[in-house]
C-alpha positions as a Markdown table, in Angstrom:
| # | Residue | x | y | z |
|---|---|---|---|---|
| 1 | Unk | 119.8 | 98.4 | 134.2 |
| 2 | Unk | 116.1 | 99.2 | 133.1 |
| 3 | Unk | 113.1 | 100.4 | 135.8 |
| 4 | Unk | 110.3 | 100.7 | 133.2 |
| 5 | Unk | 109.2 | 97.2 | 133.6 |
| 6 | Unk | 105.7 | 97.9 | 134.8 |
| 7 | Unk | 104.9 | 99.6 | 131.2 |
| 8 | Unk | 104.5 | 96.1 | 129.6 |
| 9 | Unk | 101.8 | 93.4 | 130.3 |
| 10 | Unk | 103.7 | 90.6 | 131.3 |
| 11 | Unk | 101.8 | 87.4 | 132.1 |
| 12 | Unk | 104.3 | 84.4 | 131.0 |
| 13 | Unk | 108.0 | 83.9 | 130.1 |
| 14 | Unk | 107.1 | 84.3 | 127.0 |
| 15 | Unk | 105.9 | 87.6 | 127.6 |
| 16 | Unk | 108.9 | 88.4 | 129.7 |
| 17 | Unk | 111.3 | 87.2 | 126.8 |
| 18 | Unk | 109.5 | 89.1 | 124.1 |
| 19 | Unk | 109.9 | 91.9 | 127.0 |
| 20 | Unk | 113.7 | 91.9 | 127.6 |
| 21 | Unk | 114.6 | 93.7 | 124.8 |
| 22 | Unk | 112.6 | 97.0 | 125.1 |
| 23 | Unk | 113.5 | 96.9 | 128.9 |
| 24 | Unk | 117.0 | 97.0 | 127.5 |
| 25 | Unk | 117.1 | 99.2 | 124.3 |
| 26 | Unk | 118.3 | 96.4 | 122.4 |
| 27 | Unk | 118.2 | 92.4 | 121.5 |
| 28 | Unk | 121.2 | 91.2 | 123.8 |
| 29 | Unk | 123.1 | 87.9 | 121.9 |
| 30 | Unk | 125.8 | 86.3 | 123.8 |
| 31 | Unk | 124.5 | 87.9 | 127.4 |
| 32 | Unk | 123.5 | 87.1 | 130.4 |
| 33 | Unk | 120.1 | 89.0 | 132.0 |
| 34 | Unk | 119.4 | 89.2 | 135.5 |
| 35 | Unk | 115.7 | 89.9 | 136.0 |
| 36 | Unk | 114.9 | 91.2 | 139.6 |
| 37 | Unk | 111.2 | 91.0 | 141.0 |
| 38 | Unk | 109.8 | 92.8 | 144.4 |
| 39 | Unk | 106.5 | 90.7 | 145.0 |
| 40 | Unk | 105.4 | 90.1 | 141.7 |
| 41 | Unk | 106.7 | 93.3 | 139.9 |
| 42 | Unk | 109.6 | 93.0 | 137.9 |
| 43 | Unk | 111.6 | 96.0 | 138.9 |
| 44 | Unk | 114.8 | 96.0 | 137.3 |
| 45 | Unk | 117.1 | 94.1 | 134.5 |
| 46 | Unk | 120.7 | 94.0 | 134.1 |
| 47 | Unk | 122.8 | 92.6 | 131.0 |
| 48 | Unk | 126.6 | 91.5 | 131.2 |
| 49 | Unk | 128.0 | 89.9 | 128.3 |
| 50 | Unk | 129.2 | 86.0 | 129.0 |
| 51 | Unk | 131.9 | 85.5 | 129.9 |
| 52 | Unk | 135.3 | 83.3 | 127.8 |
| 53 | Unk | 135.2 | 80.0 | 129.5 |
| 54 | Unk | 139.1 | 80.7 | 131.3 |
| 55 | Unk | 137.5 | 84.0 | 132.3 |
| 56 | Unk | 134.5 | 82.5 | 134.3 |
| 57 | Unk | 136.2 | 82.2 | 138.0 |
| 58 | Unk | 137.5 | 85.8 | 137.6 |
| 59 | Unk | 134.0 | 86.9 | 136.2 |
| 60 | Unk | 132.0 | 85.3 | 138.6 |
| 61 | Unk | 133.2 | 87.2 | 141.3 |
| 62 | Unk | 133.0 | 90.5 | 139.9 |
| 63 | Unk | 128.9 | 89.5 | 138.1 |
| 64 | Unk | 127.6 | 87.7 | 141.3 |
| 65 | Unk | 128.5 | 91.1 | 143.6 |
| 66 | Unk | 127.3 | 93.3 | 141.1 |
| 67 | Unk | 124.1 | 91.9 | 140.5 |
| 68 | Unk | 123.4 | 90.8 | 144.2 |
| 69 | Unk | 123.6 | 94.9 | 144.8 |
| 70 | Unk | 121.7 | 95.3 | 142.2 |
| 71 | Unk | 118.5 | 93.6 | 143.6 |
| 72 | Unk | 119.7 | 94.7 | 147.1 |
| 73 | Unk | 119.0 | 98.0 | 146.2 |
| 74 | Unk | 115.2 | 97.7 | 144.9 |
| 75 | Unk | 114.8 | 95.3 | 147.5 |
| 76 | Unk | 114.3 | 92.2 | 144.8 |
| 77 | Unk | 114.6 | 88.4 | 146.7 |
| 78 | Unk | 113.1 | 87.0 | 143.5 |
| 79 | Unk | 115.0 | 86.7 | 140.1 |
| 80 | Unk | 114.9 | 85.1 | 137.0 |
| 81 | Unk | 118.1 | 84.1 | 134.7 |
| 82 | Unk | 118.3 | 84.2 | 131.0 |
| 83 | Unk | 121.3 | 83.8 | 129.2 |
| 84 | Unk | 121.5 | 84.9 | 125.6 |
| 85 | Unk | 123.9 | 82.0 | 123.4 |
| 86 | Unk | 124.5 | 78.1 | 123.0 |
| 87 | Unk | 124.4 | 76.1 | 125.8 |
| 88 | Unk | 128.5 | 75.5 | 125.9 |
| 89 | Unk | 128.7 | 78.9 | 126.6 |
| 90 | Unk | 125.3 | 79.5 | 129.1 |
| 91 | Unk | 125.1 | 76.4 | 131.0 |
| 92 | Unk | 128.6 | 76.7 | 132.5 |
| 93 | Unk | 127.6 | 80.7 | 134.1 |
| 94 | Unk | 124.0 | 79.6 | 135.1 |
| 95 | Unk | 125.3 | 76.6 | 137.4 |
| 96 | Unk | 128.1 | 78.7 | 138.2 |
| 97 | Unk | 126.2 | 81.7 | 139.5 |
| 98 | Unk | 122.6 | 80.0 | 140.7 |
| 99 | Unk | 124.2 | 79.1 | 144.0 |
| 100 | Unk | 125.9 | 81.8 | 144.7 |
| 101 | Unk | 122.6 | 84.2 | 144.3 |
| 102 | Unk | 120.8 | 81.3 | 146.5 |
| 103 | Unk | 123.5 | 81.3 | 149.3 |
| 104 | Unk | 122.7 | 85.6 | 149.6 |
| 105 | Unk | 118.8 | 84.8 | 149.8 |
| 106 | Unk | 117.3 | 85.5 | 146.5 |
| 107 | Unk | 115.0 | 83.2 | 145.1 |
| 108 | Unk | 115.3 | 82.0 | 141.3 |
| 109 | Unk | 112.4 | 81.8 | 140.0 |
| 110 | Unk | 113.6 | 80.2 | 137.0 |
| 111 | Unk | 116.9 | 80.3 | 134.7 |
| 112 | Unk | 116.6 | 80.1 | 131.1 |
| 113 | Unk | 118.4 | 80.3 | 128.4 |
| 114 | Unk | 117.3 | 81.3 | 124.5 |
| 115 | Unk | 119.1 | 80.1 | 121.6 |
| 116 | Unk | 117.2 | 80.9 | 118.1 |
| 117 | Unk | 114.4 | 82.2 | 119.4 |
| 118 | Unk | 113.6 | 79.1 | 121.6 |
| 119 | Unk | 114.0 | 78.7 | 125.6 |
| 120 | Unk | 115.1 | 76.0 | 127.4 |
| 121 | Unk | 114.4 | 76.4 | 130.8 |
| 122 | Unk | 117.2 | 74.9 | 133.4 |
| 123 | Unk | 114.7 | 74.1 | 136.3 |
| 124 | Unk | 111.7 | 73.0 | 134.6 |
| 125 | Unk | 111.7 | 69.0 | 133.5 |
| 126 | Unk | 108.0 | 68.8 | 132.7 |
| 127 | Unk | 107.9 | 67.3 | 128.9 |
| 128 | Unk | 104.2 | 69.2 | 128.7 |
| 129 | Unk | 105.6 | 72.7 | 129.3 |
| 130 | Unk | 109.7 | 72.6 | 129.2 |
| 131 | Unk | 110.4 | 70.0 | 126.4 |
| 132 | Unk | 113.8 | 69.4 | 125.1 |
| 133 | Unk | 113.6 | 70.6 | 122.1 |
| 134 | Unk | 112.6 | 74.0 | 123.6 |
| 135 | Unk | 110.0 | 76.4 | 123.4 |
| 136 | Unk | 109.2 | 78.6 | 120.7 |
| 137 | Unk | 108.8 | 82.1 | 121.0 |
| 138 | Unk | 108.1 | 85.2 | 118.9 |
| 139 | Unk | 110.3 | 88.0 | 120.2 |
| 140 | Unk | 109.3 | 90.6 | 117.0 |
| 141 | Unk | 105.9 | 90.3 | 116.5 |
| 142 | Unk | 104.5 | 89.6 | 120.0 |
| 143 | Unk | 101.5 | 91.5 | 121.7 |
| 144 | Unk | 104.1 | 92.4 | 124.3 |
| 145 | Unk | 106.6 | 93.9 | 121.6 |
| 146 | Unk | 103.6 | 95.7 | 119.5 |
| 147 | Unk | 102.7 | 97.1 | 123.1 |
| 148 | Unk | 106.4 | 98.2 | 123.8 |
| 149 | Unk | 106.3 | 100.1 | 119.9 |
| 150 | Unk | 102.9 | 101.5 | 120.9 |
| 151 | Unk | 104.4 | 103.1 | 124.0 |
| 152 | Unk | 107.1 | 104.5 | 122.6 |
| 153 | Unk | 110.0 | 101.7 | 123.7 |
| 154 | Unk | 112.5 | 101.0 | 121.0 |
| 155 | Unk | 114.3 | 97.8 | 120.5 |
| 156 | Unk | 117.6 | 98.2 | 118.1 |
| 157 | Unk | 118.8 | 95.2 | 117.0 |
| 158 | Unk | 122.0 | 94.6 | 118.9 |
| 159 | Unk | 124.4 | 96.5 | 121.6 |
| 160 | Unk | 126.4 | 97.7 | 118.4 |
| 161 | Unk | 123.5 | 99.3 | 116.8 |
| 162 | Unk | 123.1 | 101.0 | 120.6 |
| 163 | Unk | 126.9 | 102.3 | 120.4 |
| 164 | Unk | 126.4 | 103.4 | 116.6 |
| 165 | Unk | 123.8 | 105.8 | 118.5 |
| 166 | Unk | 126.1 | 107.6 | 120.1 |
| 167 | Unk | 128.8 | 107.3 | 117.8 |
| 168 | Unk | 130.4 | 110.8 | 116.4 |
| 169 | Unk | 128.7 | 111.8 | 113.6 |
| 170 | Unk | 131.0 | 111.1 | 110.2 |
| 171 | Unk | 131.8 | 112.5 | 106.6 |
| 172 | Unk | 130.7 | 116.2 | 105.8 |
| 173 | Unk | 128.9 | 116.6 | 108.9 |
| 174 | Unk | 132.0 | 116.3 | 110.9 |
| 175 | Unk | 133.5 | 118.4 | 108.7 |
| 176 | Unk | 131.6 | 121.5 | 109.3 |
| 177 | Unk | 131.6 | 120.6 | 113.4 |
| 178 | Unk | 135.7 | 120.4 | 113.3 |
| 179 | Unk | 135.4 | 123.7 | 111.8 |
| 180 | Unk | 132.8 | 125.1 | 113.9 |
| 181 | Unk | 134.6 | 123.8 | 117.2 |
| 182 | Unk | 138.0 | 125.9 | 116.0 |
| 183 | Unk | 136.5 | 128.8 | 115.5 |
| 184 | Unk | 134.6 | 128.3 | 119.8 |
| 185 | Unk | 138.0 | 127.4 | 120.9 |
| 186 | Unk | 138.9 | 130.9 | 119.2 |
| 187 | Unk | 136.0 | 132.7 | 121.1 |
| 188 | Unk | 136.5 | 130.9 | 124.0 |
| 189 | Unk | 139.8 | 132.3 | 124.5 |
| 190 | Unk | 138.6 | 136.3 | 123.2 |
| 191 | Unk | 136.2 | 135.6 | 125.8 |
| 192 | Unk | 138.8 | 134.4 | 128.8 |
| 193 | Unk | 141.6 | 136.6 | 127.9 |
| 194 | Unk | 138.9 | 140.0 | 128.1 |
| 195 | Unk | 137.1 | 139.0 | 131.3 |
| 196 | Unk | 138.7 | 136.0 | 132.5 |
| 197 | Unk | 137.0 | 132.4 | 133.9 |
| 198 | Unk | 133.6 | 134.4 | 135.2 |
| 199 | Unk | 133.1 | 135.9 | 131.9 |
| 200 | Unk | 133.2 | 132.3 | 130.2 |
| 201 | Unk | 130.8 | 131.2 | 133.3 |
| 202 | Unk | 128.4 | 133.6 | 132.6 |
| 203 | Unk | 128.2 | 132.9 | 128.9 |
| 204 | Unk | 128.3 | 128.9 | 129.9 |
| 205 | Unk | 125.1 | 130.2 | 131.8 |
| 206 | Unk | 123.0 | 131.8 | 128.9 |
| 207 | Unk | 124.4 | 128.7 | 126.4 |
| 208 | Unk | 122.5 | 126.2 | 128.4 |
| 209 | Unk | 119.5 | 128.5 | 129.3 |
| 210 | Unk | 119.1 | 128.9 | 125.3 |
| 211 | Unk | 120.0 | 125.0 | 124.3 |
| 212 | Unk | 117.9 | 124.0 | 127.2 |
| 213 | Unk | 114.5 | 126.3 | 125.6 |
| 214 | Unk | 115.2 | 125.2 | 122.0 |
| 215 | Unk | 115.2 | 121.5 | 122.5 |
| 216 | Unk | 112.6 | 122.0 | 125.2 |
| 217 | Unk | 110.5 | 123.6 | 121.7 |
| 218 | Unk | 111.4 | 120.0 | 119.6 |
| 219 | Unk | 114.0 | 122.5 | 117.9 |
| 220 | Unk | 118.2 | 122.3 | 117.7 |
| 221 | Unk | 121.0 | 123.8 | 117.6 |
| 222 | Unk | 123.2 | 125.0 | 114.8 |
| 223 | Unk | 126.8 | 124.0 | 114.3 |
| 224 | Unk | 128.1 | 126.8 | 115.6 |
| 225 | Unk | 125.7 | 126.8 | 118.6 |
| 226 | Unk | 126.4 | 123.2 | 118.9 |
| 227 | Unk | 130.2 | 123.6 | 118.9 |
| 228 | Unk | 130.3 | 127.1 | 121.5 |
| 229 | Unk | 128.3 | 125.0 | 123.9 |
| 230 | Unk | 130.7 | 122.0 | 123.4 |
| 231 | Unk | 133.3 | 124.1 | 124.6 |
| 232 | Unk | 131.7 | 125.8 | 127.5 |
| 233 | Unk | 131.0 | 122.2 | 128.7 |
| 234 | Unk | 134.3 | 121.7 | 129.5 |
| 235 | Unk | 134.6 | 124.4 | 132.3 |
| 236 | Unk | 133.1 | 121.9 | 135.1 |
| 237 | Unk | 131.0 | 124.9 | 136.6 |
| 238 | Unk | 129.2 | 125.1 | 133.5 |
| 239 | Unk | 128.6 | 121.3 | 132.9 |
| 240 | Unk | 127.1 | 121.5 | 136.6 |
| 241 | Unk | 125.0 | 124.3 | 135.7 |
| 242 | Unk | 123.6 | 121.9 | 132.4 |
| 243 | Unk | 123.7 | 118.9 | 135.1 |
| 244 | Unk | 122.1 | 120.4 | 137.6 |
| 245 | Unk | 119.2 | 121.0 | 135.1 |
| 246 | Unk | 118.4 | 118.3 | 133.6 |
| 247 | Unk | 115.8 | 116.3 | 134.3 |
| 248 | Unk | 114.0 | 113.0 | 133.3 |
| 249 | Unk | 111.7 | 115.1 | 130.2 |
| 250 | Unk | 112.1 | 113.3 | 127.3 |
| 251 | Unk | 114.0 | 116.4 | 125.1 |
| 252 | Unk | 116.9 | 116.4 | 127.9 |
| 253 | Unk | 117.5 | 112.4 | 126.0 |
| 254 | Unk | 117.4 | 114.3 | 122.4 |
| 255 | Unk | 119.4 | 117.2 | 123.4 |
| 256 | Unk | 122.2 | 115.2 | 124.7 |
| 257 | Unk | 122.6 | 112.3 | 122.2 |
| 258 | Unk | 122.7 | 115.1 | 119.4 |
| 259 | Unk | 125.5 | 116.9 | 121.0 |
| 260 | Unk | 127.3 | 114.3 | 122.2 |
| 261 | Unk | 127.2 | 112.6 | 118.1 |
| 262 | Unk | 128.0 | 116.4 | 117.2 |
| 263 | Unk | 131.1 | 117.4 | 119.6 |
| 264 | Unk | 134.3 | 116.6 | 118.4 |
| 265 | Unk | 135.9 | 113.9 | 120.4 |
| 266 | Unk | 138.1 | 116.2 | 122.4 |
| 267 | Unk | 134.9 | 117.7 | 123.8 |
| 268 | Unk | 132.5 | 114.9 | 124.3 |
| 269 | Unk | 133.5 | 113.8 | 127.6 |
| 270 | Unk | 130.6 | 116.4 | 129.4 |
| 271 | Unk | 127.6 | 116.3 | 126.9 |
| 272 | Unk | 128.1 | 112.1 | 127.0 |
| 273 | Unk | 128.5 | 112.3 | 130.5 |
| 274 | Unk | 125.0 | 114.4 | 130.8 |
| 275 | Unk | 123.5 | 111.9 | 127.9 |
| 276 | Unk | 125.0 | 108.7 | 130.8 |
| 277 | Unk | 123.2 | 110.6 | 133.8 |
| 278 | Unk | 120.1 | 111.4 | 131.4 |
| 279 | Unk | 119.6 | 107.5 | 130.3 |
| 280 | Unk | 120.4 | 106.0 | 133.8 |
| 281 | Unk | 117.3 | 108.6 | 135.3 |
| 282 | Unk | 114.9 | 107.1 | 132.6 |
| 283 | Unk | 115.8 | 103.7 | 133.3 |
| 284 | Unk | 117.9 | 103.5 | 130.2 |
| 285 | Unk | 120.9 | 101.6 | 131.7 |
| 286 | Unk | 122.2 | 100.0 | 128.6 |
| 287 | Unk | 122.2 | 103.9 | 127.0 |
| 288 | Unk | 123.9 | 105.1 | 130.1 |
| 289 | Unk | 126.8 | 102.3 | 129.7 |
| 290 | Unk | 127.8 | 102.7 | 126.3 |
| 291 | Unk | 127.5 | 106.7 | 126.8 |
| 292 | Unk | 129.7 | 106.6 | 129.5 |
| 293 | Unk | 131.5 | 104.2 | 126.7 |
| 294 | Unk | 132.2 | 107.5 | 124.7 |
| 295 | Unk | 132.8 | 109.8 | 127.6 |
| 296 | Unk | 135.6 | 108.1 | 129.5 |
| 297 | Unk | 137.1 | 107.3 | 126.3 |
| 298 | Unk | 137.3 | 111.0 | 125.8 |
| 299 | Unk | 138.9 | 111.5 | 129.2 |
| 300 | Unk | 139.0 | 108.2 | 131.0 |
| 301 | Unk | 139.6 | 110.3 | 134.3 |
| 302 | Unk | 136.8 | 112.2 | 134.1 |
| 303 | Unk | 134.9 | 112.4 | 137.8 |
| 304 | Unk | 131.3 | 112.7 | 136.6 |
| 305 | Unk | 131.4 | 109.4 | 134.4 |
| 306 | Unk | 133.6 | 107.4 | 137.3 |
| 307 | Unk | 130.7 | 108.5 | 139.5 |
| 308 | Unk | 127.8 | 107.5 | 137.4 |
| 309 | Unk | 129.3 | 104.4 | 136.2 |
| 310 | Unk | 130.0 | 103.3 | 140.0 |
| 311 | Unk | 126.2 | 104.2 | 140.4 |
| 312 | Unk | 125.6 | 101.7 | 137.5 |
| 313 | Unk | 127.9 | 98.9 | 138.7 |
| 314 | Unk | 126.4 | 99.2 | 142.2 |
| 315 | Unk | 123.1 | 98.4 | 141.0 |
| 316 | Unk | 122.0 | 102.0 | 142.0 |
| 317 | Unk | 118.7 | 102.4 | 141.1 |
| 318 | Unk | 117.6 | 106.4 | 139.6 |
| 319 | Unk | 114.5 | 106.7 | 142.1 |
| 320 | Unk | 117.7 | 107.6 | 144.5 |
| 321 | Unk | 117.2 | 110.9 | 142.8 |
| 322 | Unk | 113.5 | 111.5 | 142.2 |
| 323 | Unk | 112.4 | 114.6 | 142.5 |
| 324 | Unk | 116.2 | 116.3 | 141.5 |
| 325 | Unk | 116.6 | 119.0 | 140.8 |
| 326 | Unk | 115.1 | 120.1 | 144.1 |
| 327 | Unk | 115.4 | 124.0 | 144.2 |
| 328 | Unk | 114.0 | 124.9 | 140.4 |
| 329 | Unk | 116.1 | 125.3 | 137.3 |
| 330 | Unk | 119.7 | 125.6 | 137.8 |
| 331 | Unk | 120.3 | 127.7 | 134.4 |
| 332 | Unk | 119.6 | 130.9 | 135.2 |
């Protein structure tokens, strides 16, 4: 799910198409895209991936209740389809789910679907503007992409490039961060066996106060800075303390994609938990899913990521928590 819609100029559906991909982080093949629109805004997006053909009954319940909350909740009546794929594998989920979103009110304002950079559209049989052999449409080199780089929206090429993001760094440079993460589990427990839990707290405290001025000063940590604070994290009064924090400033995104690649898997359920909440507050919904990937396949009971990825699901939008944190900085 995306909310940074209104940063493009989008005046046509091929605008819109050339659009998708920056309002998701990344070119979606094989997907389906729900576009929601309050009056004339587009105000959010949300991807799935189509569904087998045995799989579509099952699916269909689960997609058509997920994305009805997710225009519920930014008040969207209007939407367009586009599914991502051949037509064996759209048409089937666009007739399938078209009258369902029509029996709970919301307009389609069209359903399309794109195969080699060409869209057919499903409710447009004019010859002039909806031929059959498609419309052609530059999704690369359009004005609306060249205004998306100029603004500082990325496009990576697919959902796997989007995971490989957030993937744990390999090679020597896990090398040195298995090392340095031994020798924090080492301190951690000097540290708890002299003062107990408080005296971890209170060094949790200053870790995030420090990380939270260097990458707020475009610098990072070191492995051994990295690795202390990957530990702390997992004392959950200490990820609330970072949680509580962060904010929608753009080095909160760096600081927690670097230490989620950087902690070792064992650890990464709290910084790619704060990297989920991070994304989904910027808009970043596809970032948010595939961090919440990494966390809850680091501990797939972990409370924080159940809780954010229900938000997601639900079709939460962030502006629930505008304005957060509402008392000042939590660190200190």
């Amino acid at each position: 799910m995306s909310n940074t819609h209104d940063r493009l100029p989008i005046a046509s559906l091929a605008d819109l198409l050339a659009a998708v991909p920056y309002l998701l982080g990344f070119h979606p093949t094989d997907s389906l895209v729900v576009i929601g629109l309050t009056g004339k805004k587009v105000t959010v997006a949300g991807r799935t991936d189509l569904p087998r053909r045995a799989d579509l009954p099952t699916w269909l319940d689960g997609i058509s209740r997920q994305q009805l909350a997710m225009l519920r909740n930014v008040a969207a009546t209007t939407a367009i389809m586009v599914g991502y794929g051949p037509a064996a594998d759209v048409t089937p989920v666009v007739d399938a789910l078209t009258p369902r979103l029509h029996t709970a009110g919301v307009t389609i304002l069209d359903a399309l679907r794109v195969t080699d950079n060409r869209y057919y559209s499903y409710q447009c049989h004019d010859p002039h503007c909806c031929p059959a052999e498609g419309v052609a449409f530059d999704p690369v080199h359009s004005a609306v992409a060249v205004h998306a780089v100029v603004a500082g929206q990325a496009a990576l090429p697919d959902r796997a490039a989007l995971v490989a993001s957030v993937a744990p760094l390999t090679g020597a440079a896990r090398t040195a961060m298995s090392a340095a993460t031994r020798r924090a589990q080492e301190r951690h427990f000097t540290a708890l066996s002299a003062g107990g839990r408080a005296a971890v707290i209170r060094a949790g405290r200053k870790a995030v106060r420090e990380t939270f001025a260097r990458y707020a000063a475009d610098r990072v940590l070191t492995d051994e800075e990295a690795a202390w604070l990957s530990v702390l994290l997992a004392d959950d009064v200490v990820r609330d303390v970072a949680w509580q924090g962060t904010d929608t400033a753009p080095w909160h995104l760096a600081l927690w994609t670097d230490l989620t690649r950087r902690a070792e898997p064992a650890f990464a359920a709290a910084p790619a938990t704060l990297l989920a909440f991070t994304a989904w507050r910027q808009g970043l919904g596809a970032l948010a899913s595939v961090a919440l990937d990494r966390a809850l396949d680091a501990d797939a009971h972990y409370s924080l990521a159940q809780l954010i990825d229900r938000a997601l699901r639900d079709g939460i939008p962030p502006t629930v928590l505008d304005g957060w944190p509402t008392t000042g900085n939590h660190t200190a």
